[in-house]
PDB file of C-alpha atoms and ligand atoms in Angstrom:
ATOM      1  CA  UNK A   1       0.000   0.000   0.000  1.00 94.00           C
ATOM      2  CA  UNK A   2       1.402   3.578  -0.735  1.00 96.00           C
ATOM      3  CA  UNK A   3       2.013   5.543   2.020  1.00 98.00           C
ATOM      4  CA  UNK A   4       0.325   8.363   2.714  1.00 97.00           C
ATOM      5  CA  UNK A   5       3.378  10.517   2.854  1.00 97.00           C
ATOM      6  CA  UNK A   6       3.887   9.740  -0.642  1.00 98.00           C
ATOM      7  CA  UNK A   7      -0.096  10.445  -2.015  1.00 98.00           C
ATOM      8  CA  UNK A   8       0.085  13.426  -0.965  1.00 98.00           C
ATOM      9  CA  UNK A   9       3.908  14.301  -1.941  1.00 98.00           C
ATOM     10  CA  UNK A  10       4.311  16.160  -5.237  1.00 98.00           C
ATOM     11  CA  UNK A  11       7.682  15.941  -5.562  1.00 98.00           C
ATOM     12  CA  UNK A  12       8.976  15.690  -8.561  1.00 98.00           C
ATOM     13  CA  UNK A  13       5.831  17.361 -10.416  1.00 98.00           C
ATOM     14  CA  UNK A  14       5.448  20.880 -11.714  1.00 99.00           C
ATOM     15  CA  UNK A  15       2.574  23.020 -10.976  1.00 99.00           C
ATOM     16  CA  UNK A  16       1.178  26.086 -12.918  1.00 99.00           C
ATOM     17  CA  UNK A  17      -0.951  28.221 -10.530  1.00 99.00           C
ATOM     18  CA  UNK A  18      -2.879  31.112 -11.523  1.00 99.00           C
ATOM     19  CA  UNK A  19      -3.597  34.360  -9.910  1.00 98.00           C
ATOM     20  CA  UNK A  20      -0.904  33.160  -7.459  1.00 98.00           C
ATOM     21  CA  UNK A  21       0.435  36.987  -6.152  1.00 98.00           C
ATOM     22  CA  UNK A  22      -2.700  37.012  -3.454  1.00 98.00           C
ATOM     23  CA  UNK A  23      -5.645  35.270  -1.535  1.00 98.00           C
ATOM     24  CA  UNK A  24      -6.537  31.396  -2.163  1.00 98.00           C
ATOM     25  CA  UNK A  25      -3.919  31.013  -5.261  1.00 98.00           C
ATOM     26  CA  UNK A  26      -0.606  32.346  -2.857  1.00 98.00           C
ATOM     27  CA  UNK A  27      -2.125  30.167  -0.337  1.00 98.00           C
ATOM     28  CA  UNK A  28      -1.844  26.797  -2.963  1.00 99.00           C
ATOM     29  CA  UNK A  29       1.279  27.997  -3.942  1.00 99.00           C
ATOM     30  CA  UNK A  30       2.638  27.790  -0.238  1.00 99.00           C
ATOM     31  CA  UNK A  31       1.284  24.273  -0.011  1.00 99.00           C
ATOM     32  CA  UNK A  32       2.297  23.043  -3.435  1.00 99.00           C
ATOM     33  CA  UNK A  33       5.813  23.665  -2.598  1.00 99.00           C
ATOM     34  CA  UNK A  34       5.480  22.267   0.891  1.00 98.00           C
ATOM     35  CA  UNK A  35       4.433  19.126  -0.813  1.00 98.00           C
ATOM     36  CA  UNK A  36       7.558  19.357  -2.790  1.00 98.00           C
ATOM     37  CA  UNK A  37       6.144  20.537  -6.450  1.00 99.00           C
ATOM     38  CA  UNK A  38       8.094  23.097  -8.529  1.00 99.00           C
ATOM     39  CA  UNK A  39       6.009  26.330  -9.116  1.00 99.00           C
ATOM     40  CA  UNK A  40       5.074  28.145 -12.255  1.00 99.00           C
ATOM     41  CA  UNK A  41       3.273  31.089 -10.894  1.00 99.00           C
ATOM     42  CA  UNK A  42       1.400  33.354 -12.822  1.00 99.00           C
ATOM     43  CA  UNK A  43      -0.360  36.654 -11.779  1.00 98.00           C
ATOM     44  CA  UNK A  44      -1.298  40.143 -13.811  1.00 98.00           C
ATOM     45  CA  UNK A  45       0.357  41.716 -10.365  1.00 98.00           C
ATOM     46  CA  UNK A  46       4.406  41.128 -11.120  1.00 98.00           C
ATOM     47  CA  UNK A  47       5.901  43.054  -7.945  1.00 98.00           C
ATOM     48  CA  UNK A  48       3.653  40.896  -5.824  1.00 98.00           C
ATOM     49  CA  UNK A  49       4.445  37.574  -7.763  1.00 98.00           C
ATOM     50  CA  UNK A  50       8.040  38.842  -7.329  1.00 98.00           C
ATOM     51  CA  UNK A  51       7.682  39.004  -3.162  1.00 98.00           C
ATOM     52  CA  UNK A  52       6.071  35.902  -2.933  1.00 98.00           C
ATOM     53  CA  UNK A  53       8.421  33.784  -4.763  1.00 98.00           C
ATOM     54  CA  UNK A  54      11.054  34.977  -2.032  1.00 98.00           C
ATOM     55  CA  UNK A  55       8.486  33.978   0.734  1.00 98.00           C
ATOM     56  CA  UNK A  56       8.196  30.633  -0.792  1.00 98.00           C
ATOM     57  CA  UNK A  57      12.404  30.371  -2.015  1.00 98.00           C
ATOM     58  CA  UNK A  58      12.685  28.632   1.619  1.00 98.00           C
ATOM     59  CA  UNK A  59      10.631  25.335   0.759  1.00 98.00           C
ATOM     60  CA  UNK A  60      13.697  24.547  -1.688  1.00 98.00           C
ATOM     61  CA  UNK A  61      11.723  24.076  -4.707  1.00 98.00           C
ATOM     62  CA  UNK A  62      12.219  26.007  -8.310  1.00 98.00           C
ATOM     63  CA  UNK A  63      10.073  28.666  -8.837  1.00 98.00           C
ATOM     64  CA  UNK A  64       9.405  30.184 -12.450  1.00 98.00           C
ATOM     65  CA  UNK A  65       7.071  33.867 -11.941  1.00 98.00           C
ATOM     66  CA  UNK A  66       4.944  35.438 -15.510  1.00 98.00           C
ATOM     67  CA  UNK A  67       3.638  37.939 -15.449  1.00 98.00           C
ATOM     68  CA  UNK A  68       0.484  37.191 -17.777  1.00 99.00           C
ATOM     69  CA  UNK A  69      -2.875  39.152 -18.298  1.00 98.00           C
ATOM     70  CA  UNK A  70      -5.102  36.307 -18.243  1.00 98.00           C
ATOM     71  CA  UNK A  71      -7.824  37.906 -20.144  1.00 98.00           C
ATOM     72  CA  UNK A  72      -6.079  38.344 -23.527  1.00 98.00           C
ATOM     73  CA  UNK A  73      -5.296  35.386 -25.076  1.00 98.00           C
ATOM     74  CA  UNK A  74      -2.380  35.667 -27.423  1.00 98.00           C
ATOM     75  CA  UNK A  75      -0.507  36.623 -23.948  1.00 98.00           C
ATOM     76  CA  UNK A  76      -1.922  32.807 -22.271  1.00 98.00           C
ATOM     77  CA  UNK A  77      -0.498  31.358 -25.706  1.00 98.00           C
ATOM     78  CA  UNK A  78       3.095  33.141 -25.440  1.00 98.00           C
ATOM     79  CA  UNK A  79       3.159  31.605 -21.463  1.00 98.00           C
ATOM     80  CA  UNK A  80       2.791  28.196 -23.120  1.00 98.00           C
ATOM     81  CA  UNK A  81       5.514  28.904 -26.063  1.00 98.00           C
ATOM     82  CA  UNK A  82       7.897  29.818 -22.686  1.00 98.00           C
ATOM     83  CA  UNK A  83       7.213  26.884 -20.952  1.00 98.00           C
ATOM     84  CA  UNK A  84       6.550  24.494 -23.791  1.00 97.00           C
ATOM     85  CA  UNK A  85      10.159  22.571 -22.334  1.00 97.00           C
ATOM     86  CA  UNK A  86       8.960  22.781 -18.570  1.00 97.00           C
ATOM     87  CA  UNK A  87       5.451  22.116 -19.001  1.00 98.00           C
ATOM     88  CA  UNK A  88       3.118  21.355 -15.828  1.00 99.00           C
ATOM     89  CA  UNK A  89       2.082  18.288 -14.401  1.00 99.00           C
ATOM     90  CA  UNK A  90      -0.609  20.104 -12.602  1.00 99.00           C
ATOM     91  CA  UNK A  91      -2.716  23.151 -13.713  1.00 99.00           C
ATOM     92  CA  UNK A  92      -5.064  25.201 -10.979  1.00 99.00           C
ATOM     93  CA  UNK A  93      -6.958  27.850 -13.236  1.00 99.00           C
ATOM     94  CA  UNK A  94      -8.142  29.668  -9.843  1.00 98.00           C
ATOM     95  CA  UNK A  95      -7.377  33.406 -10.819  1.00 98.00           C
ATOM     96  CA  UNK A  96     -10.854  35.535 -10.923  1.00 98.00           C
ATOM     97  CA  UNK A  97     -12.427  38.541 -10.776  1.00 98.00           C
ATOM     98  CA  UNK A  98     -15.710  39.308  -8.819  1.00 96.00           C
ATOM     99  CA  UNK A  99     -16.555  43.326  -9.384  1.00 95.00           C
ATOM    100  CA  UNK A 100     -19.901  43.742  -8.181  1.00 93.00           C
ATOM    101  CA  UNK A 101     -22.524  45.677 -10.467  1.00 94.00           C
ATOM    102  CA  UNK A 102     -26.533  45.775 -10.349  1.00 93.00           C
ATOM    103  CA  UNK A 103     -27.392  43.800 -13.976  1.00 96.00           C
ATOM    104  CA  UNK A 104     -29.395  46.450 -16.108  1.00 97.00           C
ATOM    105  CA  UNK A 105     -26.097  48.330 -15.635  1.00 96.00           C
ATOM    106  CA  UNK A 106     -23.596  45.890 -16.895  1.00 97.00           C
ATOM    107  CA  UNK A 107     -22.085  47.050 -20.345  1.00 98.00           C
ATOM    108  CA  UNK A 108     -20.703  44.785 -22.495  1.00 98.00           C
ATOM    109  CA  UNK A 109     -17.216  45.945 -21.919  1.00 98.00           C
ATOM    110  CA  UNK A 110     -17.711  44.859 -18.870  1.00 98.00           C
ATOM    111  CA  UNK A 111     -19.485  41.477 -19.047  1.00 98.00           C
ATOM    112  CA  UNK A 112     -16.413  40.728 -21.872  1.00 98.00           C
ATOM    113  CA  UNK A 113     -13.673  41.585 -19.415  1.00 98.00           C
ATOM    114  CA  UNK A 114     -15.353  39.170 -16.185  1.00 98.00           C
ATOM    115  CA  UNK A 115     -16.272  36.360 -19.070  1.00 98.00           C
ATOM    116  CA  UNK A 116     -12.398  36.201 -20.360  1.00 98.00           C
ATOM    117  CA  UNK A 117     -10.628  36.277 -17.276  1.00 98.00           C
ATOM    118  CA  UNK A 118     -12.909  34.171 -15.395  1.00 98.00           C
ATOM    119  CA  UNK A 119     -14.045  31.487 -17.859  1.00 99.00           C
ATOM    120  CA  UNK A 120     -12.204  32.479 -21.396  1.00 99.00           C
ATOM    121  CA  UNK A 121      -8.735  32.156 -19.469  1.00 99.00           C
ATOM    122  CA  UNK A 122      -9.483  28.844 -18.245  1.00 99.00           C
ATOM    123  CA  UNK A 123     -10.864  27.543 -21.072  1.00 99.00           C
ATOM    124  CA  UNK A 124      -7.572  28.712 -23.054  1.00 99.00           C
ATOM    125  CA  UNK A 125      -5.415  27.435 -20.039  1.00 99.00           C
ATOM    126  CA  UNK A 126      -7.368  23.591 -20.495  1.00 99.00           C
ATOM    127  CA  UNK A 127      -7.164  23.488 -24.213  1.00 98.00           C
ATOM    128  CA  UNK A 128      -2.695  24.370 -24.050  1.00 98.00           C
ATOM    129  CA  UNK A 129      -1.963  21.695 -21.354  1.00 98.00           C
ATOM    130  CA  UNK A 130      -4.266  19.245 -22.850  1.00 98.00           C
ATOM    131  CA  UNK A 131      -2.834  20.207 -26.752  1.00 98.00           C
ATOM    132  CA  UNK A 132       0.679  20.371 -25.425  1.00 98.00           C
ATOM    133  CA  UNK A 133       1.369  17.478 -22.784  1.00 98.00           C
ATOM    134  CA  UNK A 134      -0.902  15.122 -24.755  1.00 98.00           C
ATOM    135  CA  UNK A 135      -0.855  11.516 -23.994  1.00 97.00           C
ATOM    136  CA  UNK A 136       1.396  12.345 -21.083  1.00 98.00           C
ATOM    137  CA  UNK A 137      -2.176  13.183 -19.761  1.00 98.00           C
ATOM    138  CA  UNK A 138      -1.941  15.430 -16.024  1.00 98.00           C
ATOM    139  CA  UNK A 139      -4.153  16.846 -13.581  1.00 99.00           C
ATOM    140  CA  UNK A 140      -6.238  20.139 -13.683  1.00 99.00           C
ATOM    141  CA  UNK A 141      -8.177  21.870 -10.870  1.00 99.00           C
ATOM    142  CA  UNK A 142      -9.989  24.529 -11.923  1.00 99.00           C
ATOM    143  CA  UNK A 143     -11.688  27.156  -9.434  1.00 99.00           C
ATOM    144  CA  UNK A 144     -15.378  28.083  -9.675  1.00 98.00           C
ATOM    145  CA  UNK A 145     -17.781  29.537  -7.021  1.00 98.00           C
ATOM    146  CA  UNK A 146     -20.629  28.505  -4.689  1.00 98.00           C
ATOM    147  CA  UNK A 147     -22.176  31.697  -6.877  1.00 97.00           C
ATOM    148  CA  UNK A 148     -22.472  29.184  -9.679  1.00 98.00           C
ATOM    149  CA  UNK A 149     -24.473  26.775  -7.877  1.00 98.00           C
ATOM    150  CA  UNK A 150     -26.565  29.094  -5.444  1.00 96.00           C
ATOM    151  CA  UNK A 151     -26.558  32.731  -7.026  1.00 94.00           C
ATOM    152  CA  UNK A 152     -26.566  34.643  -3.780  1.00 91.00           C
ATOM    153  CA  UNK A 153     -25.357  38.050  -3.570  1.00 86.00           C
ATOM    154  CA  UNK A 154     -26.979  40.637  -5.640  1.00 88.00           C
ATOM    155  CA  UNK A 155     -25.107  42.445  -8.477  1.00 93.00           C
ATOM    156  CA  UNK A 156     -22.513  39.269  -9.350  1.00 95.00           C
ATOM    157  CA  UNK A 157     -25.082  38.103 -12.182  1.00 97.00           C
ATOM    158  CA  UNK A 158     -22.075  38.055 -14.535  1.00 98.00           C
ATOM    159  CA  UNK A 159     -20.000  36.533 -12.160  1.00 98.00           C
ATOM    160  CA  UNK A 160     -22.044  33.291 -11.360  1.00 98.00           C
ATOM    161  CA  UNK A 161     -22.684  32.974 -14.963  1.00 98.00           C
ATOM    162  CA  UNK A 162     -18.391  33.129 -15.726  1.00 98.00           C
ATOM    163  CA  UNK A 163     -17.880  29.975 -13.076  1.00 98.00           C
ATOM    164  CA  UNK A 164     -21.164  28.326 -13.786  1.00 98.00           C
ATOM    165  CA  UNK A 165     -19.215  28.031 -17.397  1.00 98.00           C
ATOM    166  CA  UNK A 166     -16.280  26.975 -14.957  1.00 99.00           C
ATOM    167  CA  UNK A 167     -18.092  23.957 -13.905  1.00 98.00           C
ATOM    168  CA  UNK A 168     -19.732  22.817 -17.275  1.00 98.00           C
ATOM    169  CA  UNK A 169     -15.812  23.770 -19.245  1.00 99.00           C
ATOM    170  CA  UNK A 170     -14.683  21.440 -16.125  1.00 99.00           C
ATOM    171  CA  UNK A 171     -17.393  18.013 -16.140  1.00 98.00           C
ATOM    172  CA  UNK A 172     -17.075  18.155 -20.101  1.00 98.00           C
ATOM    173  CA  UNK A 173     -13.301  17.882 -20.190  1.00 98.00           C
ATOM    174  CA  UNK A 174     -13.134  15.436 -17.407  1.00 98.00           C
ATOM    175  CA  UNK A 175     -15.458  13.253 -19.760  1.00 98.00           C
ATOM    176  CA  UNK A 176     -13.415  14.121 -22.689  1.00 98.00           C
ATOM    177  CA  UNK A 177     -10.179  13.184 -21.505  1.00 98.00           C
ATOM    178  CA  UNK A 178     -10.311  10.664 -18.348  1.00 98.00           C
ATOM    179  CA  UNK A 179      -9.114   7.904 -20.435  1.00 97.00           C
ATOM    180  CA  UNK A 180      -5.908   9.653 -21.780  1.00 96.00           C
ATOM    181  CA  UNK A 181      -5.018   9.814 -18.274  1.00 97.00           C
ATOM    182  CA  UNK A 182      -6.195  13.524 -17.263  1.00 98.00           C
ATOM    183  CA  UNK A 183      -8.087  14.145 -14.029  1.00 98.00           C
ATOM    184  CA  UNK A 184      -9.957  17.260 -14.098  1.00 98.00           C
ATOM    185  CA  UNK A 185     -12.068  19.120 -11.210  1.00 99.00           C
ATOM    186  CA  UNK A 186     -13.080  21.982  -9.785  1.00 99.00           C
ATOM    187  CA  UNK A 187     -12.960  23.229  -6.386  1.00 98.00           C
ATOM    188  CA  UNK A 188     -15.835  26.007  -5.055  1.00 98.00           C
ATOM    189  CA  UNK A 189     -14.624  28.035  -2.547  1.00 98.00           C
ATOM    190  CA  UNK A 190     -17.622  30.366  -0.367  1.00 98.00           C
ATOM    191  CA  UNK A 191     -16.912  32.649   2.093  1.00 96.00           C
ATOM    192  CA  UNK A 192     -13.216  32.961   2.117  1.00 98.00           C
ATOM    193  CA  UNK A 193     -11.249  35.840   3.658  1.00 97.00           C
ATOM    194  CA  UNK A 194      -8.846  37.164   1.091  1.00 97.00           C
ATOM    195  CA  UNK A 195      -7.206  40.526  -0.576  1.00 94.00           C
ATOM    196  CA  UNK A 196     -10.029  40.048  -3.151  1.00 93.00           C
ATOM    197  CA  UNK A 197     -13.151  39.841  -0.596  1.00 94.00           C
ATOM    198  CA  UNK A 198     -11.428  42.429   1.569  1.00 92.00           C
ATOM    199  CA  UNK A 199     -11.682  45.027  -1.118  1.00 91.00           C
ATOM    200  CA  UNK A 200     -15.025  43.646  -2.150  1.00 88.00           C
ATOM    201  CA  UNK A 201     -16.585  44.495   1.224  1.00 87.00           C
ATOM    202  CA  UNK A 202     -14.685  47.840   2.004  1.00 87.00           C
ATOM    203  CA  UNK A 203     -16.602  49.177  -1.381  1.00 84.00           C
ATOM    204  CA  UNK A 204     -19.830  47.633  -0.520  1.00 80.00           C
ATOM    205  CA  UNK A 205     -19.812  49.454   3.073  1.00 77.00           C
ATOM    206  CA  UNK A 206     -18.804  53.252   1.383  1.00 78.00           C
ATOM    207  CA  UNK A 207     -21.027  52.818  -1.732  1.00 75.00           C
ATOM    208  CA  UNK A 208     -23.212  49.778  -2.284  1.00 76.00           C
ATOM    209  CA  UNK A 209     -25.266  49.630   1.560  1.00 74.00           C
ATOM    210  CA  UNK A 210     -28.012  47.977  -0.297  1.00 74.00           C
ATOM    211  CA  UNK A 211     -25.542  45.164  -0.378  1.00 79.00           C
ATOM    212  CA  UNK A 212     -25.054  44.754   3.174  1.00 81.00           C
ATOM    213  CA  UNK A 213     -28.222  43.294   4.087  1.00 83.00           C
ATOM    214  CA  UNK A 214     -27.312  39.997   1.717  1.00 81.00           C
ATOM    215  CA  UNK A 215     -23.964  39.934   2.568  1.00 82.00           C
ATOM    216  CA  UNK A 216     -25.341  39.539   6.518  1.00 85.00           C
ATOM    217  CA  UNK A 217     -27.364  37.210   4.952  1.00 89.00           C
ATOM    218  CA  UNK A 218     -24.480  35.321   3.548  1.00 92.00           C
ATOM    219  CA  UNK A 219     -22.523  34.833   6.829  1.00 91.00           C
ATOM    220  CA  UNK A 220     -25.199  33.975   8.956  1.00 93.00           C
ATOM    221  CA  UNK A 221     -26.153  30.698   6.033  1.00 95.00           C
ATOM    222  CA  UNK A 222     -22.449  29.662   6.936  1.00 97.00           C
ATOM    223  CA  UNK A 223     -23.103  25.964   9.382  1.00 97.00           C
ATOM    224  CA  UNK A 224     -19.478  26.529  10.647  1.00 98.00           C
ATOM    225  CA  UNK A 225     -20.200  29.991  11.769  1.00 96.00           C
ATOM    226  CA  UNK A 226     -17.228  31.393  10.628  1.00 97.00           C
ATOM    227  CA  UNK A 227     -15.616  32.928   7.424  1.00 97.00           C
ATOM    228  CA  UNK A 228     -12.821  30.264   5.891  1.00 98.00           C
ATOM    229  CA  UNK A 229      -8.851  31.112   5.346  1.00 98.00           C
ATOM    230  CA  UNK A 230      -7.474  30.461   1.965  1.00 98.00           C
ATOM    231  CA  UNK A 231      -5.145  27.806   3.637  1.00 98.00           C
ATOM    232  CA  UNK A 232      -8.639  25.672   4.269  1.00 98.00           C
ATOM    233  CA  UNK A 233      -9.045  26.085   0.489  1.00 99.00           C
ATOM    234  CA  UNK A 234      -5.278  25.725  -0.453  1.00 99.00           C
ATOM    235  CA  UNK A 235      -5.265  22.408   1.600  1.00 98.00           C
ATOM    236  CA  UNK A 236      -8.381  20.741  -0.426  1.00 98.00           C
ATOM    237  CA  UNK A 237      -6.698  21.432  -3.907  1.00 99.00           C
ATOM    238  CA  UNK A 238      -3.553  19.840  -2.190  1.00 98.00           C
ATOM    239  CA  UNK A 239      -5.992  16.372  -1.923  1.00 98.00           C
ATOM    240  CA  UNK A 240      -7.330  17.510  -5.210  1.00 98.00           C
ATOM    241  CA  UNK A 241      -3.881  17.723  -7.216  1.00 98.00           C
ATOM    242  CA  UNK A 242      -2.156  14.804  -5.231  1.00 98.00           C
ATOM    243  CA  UNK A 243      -2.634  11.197  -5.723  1.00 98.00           C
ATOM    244  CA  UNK A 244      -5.046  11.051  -1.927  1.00 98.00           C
ATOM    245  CA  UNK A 245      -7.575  12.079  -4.993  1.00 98.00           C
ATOM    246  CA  UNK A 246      -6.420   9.406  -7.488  1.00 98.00           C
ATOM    247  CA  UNK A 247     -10.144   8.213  -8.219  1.00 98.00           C
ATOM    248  CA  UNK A 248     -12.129  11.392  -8.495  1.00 98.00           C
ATOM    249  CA  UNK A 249     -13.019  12.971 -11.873  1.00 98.00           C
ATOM    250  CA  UNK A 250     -15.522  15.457 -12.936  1.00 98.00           C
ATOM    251  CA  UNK A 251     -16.016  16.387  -9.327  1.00 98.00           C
ATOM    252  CA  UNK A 252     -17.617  19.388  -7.764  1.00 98.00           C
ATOM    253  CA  UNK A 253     -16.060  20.508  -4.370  1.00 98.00           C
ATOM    254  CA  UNK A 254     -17.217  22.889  -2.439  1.00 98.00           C
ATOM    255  CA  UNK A 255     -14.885  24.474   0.597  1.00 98.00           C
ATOM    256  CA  UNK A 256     -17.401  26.685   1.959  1.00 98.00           C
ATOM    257  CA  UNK A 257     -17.804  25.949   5.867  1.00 98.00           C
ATOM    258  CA  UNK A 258     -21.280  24.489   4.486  1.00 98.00           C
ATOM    259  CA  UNK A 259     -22.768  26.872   3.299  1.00 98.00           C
ATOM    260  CA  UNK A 260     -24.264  25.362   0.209  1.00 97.00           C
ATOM    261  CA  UNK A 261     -25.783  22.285   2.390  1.00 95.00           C
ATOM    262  CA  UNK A 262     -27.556  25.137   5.074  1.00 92.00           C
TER     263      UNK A 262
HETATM  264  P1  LIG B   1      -7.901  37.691  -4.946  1.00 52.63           P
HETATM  265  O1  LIG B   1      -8.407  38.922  -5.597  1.00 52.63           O
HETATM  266  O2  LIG B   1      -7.393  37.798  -3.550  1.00 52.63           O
HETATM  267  O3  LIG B   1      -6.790  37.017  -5.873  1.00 52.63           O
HETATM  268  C1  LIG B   1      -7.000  36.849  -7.241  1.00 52.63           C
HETATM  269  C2  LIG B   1      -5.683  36.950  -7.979  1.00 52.63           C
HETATM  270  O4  LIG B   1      -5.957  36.856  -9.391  1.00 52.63           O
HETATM  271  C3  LIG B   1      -4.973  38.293  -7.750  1.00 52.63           C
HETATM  272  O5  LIG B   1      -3.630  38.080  -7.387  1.00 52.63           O
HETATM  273  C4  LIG B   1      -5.099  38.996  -9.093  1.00 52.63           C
HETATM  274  O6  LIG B   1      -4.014  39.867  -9.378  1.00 52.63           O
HETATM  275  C5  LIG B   1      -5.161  37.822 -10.066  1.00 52.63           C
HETATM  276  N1  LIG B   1      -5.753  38.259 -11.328  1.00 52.63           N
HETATM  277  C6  LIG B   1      -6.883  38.991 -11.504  1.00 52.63           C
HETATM  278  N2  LIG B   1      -7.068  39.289 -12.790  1.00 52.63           N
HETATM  279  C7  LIG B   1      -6.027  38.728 -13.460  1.00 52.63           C
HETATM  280  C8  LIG B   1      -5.643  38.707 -14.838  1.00 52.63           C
HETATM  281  N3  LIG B   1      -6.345  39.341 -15.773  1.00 52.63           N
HETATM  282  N4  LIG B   1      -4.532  38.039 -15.175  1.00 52.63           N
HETATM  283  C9  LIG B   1      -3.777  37.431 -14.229  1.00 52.63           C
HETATM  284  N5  LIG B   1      -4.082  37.430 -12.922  1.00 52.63           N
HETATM  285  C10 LIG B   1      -5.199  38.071 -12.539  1.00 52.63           C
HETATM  286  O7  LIG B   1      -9.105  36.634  -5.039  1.00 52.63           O
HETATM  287  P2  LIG B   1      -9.430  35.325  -4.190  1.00 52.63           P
HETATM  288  O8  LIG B   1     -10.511  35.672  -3.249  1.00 52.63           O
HETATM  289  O9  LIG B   1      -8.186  34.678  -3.696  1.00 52.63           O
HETATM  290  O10 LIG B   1     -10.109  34.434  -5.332  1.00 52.63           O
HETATM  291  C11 LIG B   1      -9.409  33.411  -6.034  1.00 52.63           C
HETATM  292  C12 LIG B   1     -10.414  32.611  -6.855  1.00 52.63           C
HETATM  293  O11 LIG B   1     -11.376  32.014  -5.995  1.00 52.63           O
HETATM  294  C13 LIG B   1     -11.197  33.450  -7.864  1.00 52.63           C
HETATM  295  O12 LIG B   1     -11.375  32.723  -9.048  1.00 52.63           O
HETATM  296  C14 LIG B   1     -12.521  33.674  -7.157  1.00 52.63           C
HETATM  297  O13 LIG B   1     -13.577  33.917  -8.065  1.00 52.63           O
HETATM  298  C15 LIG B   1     -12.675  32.349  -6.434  1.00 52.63           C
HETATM  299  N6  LIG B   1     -13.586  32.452  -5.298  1.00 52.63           N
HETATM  300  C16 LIG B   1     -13.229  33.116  -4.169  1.00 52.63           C
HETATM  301  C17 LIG B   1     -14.118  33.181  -3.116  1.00 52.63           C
HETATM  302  C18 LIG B   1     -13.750  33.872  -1.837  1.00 52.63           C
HETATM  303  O14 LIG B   1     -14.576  33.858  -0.916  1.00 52.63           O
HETATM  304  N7  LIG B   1     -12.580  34.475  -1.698  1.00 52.63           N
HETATM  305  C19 LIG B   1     -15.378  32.593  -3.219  1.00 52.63           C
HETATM  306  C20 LIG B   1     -15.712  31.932  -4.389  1.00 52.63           C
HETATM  307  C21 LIG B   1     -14.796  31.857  -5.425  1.00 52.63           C
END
């Protein structure tokens, strides 16, 4: 029987992780190279990608930074030219966007830019590895929302419809490509305290009150009580990208203190 020191070692294995300078993705990163994996870390924020790749030097593992705007796509296919030598065992697609904005006022500037990097760039990101490693096959966790699954807060119309894509783009490729050896899932986070949500809720309490009352509403669905860390979330897509998850394909998994279930 394998240990399970080694299922959930990635040593040896390369990971790309996206949106990697802040919140949940600098919390995988951490982990990843705990667990021994090289990093590829990519973020549109390069003086932040730059700081944490000297946080993380001390776990002893290589660490590659790009700086990539995720929402154009001829810059995604230049990443994958760069590292077409070095390519990833494992991908996490979990950079995202989630500007708030009441629906009758959403242009289509707007919608485009939420759609590309939230769904577009992982689509993109999917089709590369899959094209480039081929029949090497690897493993893929892509990050949606509980938003996708329970629309909940007002104004993020746009947003639940990017990571409900998430989850369809995920189940469809899992199907597609299980038996050339890929395993593919996603991972919906709820509730989790980060740079991202921090900034979210500052503007909501200065100009959006009307969003308070929901986002009360929000916490107090939580079973747990409690907002999550992005270490709780980080720590699932360790199981998720390691071999403790050898048998699970297509899967939806939610890391939301249970809020979905409430
Ligand atoms: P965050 O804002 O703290 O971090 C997101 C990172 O993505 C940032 O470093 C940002 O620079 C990067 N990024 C944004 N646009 C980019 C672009 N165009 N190109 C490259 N990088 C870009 O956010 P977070 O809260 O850590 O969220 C991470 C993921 O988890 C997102 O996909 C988000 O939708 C999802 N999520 C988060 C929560 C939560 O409660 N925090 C809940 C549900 C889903």
């Amino acid at each position: 029987m394998v240990s399970i020191e080694e299922l959930i070692s990635l040593k040896g294995k390369r990971s790309l992780i996206t949106g990697a300078a802040s919140g949940i993705g600098r919390a995988m990163a951490e982990r990843f190279a705990e667990a021994g994996s090289d990093l590829i870390l990519i973020d549109i924020q390069d003086e932040k990608l730059h700081q944490v790749r000297s946080e993380l030097n001390r776990y002893g593992v290589k660490i590659k930074i790009f700086k990539v705007d995720l929402s154009r796509k001829p810059q995604i296919d230049r990443l994958w030219i760069k590292i077409k030598n070095n390519l990833p065992d494992i991908l996490v697609n979990n950079a995202g966007i989630y500007p708030f904005r009441e629906f009758v006022d959403i242009d289509e500037k707007h919608y485009q830019k939420v759609m590309d990097i939230n769904l577009n760039s992982v689509f993109w990101m999917c089709q590369n590895m899959i094209k480039l490693r081929g029949k090497a096959g690897g493993t893929i966790v892509n990050v949606g929302s509980i938003e996708a699954l329970l629309p909940f807060k007002k104004d993020l119309a746009h947003y639940s419809s990017s990571k409900a894509g998430v989850i369809a783009l995920t189940r469809a490729l899992a199907n597609e490509h299980g038996r050339k050896k890929y395993k593919i899932n996603v991972l919906l986070p709820g509730g989790i305290i980060t740079e991202g949500t921090k900034g979210a809720a500052k503007l909501i309490f200065k100009f959006k009150k009307g969003l308070l009352d929901s986002a009360l509403k929000f916490k107090g669905r939580i079973s747990l009580g409690r907002l999550g860390e992005p270490d709780e979330v980080a720590k699932m897509a360790l199981v998720m990208a390691s071999d403790l998850s050898s048998y699970m394909s297509g899967a939806i998994v939610a890391v939301d203190g249970g809020f979905l279930s409430a």
